[in-house]
Coordinates of C-alpha atoms in Angstrom, one line a residue:
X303 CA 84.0 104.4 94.2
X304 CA 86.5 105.9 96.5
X305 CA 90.3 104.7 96.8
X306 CA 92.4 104.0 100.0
X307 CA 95.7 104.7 99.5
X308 CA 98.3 103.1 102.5
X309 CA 101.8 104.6 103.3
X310 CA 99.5 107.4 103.4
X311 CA 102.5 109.9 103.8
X312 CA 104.7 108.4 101.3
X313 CA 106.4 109.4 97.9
X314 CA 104.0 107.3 96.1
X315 CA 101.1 107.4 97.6
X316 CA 101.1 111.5 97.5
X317 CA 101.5 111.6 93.8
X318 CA 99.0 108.9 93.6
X319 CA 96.7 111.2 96.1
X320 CA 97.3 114.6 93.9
X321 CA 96.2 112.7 90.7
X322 CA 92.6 111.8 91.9
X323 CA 92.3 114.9 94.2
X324 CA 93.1 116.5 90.1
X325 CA 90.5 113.5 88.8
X326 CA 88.0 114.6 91.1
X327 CA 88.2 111.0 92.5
X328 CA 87.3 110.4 96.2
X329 CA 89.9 108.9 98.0
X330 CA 91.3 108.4 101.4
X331 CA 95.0 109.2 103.0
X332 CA 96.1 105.8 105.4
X333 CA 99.1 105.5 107.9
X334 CA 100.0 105.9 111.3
X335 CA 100.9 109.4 110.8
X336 CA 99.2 110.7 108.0
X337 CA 96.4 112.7 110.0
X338 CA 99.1 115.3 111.1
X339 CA 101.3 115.2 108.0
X340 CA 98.0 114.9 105.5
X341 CA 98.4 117.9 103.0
X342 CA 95.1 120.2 103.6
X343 CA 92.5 119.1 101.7
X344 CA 93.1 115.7 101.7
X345 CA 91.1 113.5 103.7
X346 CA 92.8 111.0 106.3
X347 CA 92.9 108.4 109.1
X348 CA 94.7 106.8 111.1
X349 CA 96.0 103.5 110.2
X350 CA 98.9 101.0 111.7
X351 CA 99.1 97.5 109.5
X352 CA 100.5 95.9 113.2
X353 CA 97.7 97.4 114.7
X354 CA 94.4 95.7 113.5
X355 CA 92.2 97.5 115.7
X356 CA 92.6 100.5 113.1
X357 CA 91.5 98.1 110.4
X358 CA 88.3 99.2 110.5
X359 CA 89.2 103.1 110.4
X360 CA 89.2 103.7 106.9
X361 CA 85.5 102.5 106.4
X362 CA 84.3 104.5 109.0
X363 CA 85.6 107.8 107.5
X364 CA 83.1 110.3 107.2
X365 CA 84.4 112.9 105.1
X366 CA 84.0 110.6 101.8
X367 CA 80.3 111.9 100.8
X368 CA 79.0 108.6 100.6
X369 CA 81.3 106.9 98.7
X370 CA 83.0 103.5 99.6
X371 CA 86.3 102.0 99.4
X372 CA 86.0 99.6 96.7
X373 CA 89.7 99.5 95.6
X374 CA 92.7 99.6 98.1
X375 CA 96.6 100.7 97.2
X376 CA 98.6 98.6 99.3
X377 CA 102.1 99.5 100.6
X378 CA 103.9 97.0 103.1
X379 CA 104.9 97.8 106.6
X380 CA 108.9 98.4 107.1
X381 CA 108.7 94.9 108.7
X382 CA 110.9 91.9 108.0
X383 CA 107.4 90.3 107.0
X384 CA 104.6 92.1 106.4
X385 CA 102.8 89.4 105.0
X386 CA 100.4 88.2 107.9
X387 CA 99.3 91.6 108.5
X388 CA 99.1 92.3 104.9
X389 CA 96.8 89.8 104.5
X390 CA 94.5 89.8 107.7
X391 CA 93.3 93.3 106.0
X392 CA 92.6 92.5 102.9
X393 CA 90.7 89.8 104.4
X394 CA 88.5 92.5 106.2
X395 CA 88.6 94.7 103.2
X396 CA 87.4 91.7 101.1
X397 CA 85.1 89.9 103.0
X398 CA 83.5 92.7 105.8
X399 CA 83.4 95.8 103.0
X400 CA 82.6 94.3 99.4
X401 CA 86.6 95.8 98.4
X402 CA 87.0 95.1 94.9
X403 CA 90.3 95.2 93.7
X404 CA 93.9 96.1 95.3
X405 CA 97.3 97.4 93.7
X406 CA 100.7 96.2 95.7
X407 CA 103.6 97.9 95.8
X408 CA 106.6 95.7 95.3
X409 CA 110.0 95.3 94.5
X410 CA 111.6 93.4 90.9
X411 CA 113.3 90.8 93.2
X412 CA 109.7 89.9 94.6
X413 CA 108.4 86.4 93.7
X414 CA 104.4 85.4 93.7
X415 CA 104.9 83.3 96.4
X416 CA 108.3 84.2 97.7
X417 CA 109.2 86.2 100.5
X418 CA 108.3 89.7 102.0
X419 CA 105.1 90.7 99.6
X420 CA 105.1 87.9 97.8
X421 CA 102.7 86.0 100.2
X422 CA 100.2 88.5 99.8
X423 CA 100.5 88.5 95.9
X424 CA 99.8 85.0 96.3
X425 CA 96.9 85.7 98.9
X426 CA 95.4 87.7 96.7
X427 CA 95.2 85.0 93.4
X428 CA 94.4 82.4 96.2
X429 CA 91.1 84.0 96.9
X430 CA 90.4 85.6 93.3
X431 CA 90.4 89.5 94.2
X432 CA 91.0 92.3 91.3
X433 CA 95.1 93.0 91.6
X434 CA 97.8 94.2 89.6
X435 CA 101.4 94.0 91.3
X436 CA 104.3 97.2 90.8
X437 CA 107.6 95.4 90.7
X438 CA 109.4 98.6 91.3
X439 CA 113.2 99.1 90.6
X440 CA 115.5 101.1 93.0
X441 CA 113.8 104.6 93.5
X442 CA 115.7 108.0 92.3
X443 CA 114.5 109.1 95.7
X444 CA 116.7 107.2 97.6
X445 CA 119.2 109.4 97.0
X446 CA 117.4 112.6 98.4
X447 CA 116.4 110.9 101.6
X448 CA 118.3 109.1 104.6
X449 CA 121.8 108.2 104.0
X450 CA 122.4 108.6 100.6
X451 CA 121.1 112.3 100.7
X452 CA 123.5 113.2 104.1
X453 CA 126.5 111.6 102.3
X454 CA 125.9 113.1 99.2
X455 CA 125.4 116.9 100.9
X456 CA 128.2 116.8 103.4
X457 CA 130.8 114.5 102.1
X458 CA 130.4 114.3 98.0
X459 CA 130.3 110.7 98.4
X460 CA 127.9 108.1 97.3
X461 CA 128.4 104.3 99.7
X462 CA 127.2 101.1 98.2
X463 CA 128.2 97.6 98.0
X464 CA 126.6 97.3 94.2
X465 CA 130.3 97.3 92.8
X466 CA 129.2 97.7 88.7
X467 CA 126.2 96.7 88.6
X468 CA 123.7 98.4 86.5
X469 CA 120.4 99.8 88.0
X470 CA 117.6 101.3 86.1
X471 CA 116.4 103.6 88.6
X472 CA 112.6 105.2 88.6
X473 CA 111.5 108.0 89.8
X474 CA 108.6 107.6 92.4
X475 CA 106.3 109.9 90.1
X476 CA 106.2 107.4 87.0
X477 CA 105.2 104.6 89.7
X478 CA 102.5 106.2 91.2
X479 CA 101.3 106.8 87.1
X480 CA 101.4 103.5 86.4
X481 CA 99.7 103.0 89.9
X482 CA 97.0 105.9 89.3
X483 CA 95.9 103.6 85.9
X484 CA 95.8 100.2 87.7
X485 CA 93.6 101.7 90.3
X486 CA 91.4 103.3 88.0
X487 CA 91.1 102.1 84.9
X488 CA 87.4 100.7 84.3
X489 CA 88.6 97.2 83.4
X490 CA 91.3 95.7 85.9
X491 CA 95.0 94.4 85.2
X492 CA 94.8 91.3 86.6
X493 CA 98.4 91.3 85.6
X494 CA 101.9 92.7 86.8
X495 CA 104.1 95.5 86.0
X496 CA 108.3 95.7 85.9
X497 CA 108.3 99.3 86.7
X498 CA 112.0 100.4 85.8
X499 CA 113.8 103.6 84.2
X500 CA 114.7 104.9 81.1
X501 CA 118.5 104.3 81.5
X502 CA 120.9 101.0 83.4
X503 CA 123.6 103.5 85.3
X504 CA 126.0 102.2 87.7
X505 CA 126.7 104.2 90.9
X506 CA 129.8 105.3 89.3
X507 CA 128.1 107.2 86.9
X508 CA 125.4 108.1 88.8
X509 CA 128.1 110.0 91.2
X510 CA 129.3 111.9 87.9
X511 CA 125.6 112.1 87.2
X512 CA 125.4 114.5 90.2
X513 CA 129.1 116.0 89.5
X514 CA 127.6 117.6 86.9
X515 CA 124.2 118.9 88.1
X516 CA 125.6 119.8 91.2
X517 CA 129.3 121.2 90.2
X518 CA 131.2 119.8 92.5
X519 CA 133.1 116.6 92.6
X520 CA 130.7 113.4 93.6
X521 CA 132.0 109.8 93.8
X522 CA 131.0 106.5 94.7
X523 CA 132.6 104.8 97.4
X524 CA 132.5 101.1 97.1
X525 CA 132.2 99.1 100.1
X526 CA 132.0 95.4 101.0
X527 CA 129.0 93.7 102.0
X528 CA 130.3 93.4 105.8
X529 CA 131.7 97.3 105.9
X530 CA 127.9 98.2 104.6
X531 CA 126.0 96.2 106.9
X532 CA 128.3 98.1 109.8
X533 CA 127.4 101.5 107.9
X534 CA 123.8 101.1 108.0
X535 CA 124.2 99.5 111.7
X536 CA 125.7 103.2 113.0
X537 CA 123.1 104.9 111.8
X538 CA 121.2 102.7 114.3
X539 CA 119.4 100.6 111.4
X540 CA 118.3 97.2 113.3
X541 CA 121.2 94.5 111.8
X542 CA 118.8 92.2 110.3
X543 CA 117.4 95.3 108.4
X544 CA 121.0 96.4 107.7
X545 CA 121.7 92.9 106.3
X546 CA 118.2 92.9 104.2
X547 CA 119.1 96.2 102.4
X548 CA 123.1 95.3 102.3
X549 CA 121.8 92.1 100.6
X550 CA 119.8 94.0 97.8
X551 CA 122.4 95.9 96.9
X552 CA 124.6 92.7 96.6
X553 CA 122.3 91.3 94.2
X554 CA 122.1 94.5 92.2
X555 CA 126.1 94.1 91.9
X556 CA 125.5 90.9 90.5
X557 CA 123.6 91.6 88.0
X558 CA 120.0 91.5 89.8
X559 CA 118.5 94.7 88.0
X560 CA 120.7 94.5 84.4
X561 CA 117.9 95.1 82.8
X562 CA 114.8 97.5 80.8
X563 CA 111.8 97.6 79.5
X564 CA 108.9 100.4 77.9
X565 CA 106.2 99.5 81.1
X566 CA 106.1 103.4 81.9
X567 CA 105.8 104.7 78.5
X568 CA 102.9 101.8 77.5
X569 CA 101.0 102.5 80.3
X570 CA 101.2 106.3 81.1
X571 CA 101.3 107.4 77.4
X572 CA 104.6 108.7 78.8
X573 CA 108.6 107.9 78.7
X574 CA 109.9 107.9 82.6
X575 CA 111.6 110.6 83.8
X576 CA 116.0 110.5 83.0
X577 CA 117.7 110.6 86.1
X578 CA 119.7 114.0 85.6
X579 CA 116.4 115.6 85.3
X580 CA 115.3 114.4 88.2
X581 CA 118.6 115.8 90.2
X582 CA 118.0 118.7 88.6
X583 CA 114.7 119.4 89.7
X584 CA 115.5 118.1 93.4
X585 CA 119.3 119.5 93.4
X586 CA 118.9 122.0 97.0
X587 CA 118.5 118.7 98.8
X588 CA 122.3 118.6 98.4
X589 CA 123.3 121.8 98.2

């Protein structure tokens, strides 16, 4: 058995890729970038979900000792629907390559069915293939990358249009644990996960989260949904992405996210990682 992990070069799909390299499991590093930014060591090839003549790239790899790709970790394009692609290779993983059994990333507000990567969670029940589906909450990493991370570092401030609303955030390390089991575990899920945090914090207190850690005033700027969308739009985010994202934190400020659960700790063995100890481990990204 060997795994093929998509989003090759992302935050999940590296912890993901340390835990089998650590399990002795063969796997394989996918995305358009990953053979240049592939830790060494790590086997990769080059892969582009709106490309499908790369489709065929991971099963040509030869640098997995004989091993095939039986079960695929699938993480969607930055597309407004990654859907068709989505599903034109699983079809070639499914019906060319014998793959067994897939694990999507996802998001809570994703519906079997509904839009973005909910069409391929319904693609794969529609033609009976292993899956189990993440239904991540907001990442703890979102504040150490893009926007959030430049605010935080050069202004103290934190921007949002989630008013009050409470978030359990997660950091990207407990999803790719409960990822590492559903891709490996002998018998598969068949099932799907609510992946949230150990604690609902507003961005208030998460700005006096990293007052503390950081010692120096941090707040949270609140914005509406129309002064966020503009926000995201000078950073020269695309408006109908700027609106997508605007609109998720919307629903988080009504109440979209209010909620927890033990997912982490039942399947890792483990409770998730608390947020301050997360800034405390990543705090030079702001300093």
């Amino acid at each position: 058995m060997a795994i093929l992990l998509t989003g090759g070069t992302g935050k999940t799909s590296m912890h993901i890729a340390r835990s089998l390299q650590e399990s002795n499991i063969p796997f394989l590093l996918a995305s358009r970038k990953v053979e240049a930014a592939a830790p060494l060591g790590m086997p990769a090839t080059n892969f582009d979900w709106l490309d499908s003549s790369t489709y065929e790239n991971p099963f040509k790899h030869e640098h997995l000792h004989g091993e095939r790709i039986s079960v695929v970790y699938l993480v969607a394009p930055e597309v407004q629907d990654p859907a068709p692609s989505m599903n034109a290779f699983i079809d070639v993983a499914v019906k060319k390559h014998g793959v067994k059994r897939f694990v999507l990333l996802s998001s809570t507000l994703v519906t079997k069915g509904g839009h973005y990567t909910g069409q391929v969670w319904q693609h794969m029940e529609d033609i009976g293939v292993d899956h189990t589906v993440l239904l991540a909450t907001w990442f703890m990493e979102n504040f150490s990358i893009h926007l959030h991370q430049i605010t935080i570092k050069k202004e103290s401030k934190i921007y949002s249009a989630c008013e009050n609303g409470k978030i359990p955030f997660v950091s990207t390390a407990d999803i790719a644990a409960v990822a590492f089991h559903a891709l490996t575990d002998v018998k598969p899920r068949n099932t799907n996960y609510r992946i949230l945090g150990p604690e609902l914090l507003t961005y208030d207190e998460i700005a006096t989260r990293f007052s503390t850690v950081l010692g120096r005033e941090v707040v949270h700027i609140k914005r509406s949904e129309q002064e966020r969308v503009e926000q995201f739009m000078s950073t020269h985010m695309p408006e109908q992405f700027a609106k997508f994202i605007t609109s998720i934190e919307v629903s988080s400020a009504n109440g979209a996210e209010d909620r927890m659960n033990d997912v982490v700790e039942k399947v890792t063995g483990r409770p998730p990682k608390q947020f301050d100890a997360w800034v405390e481990e990543n705090k030079t990204a702001w300093q």
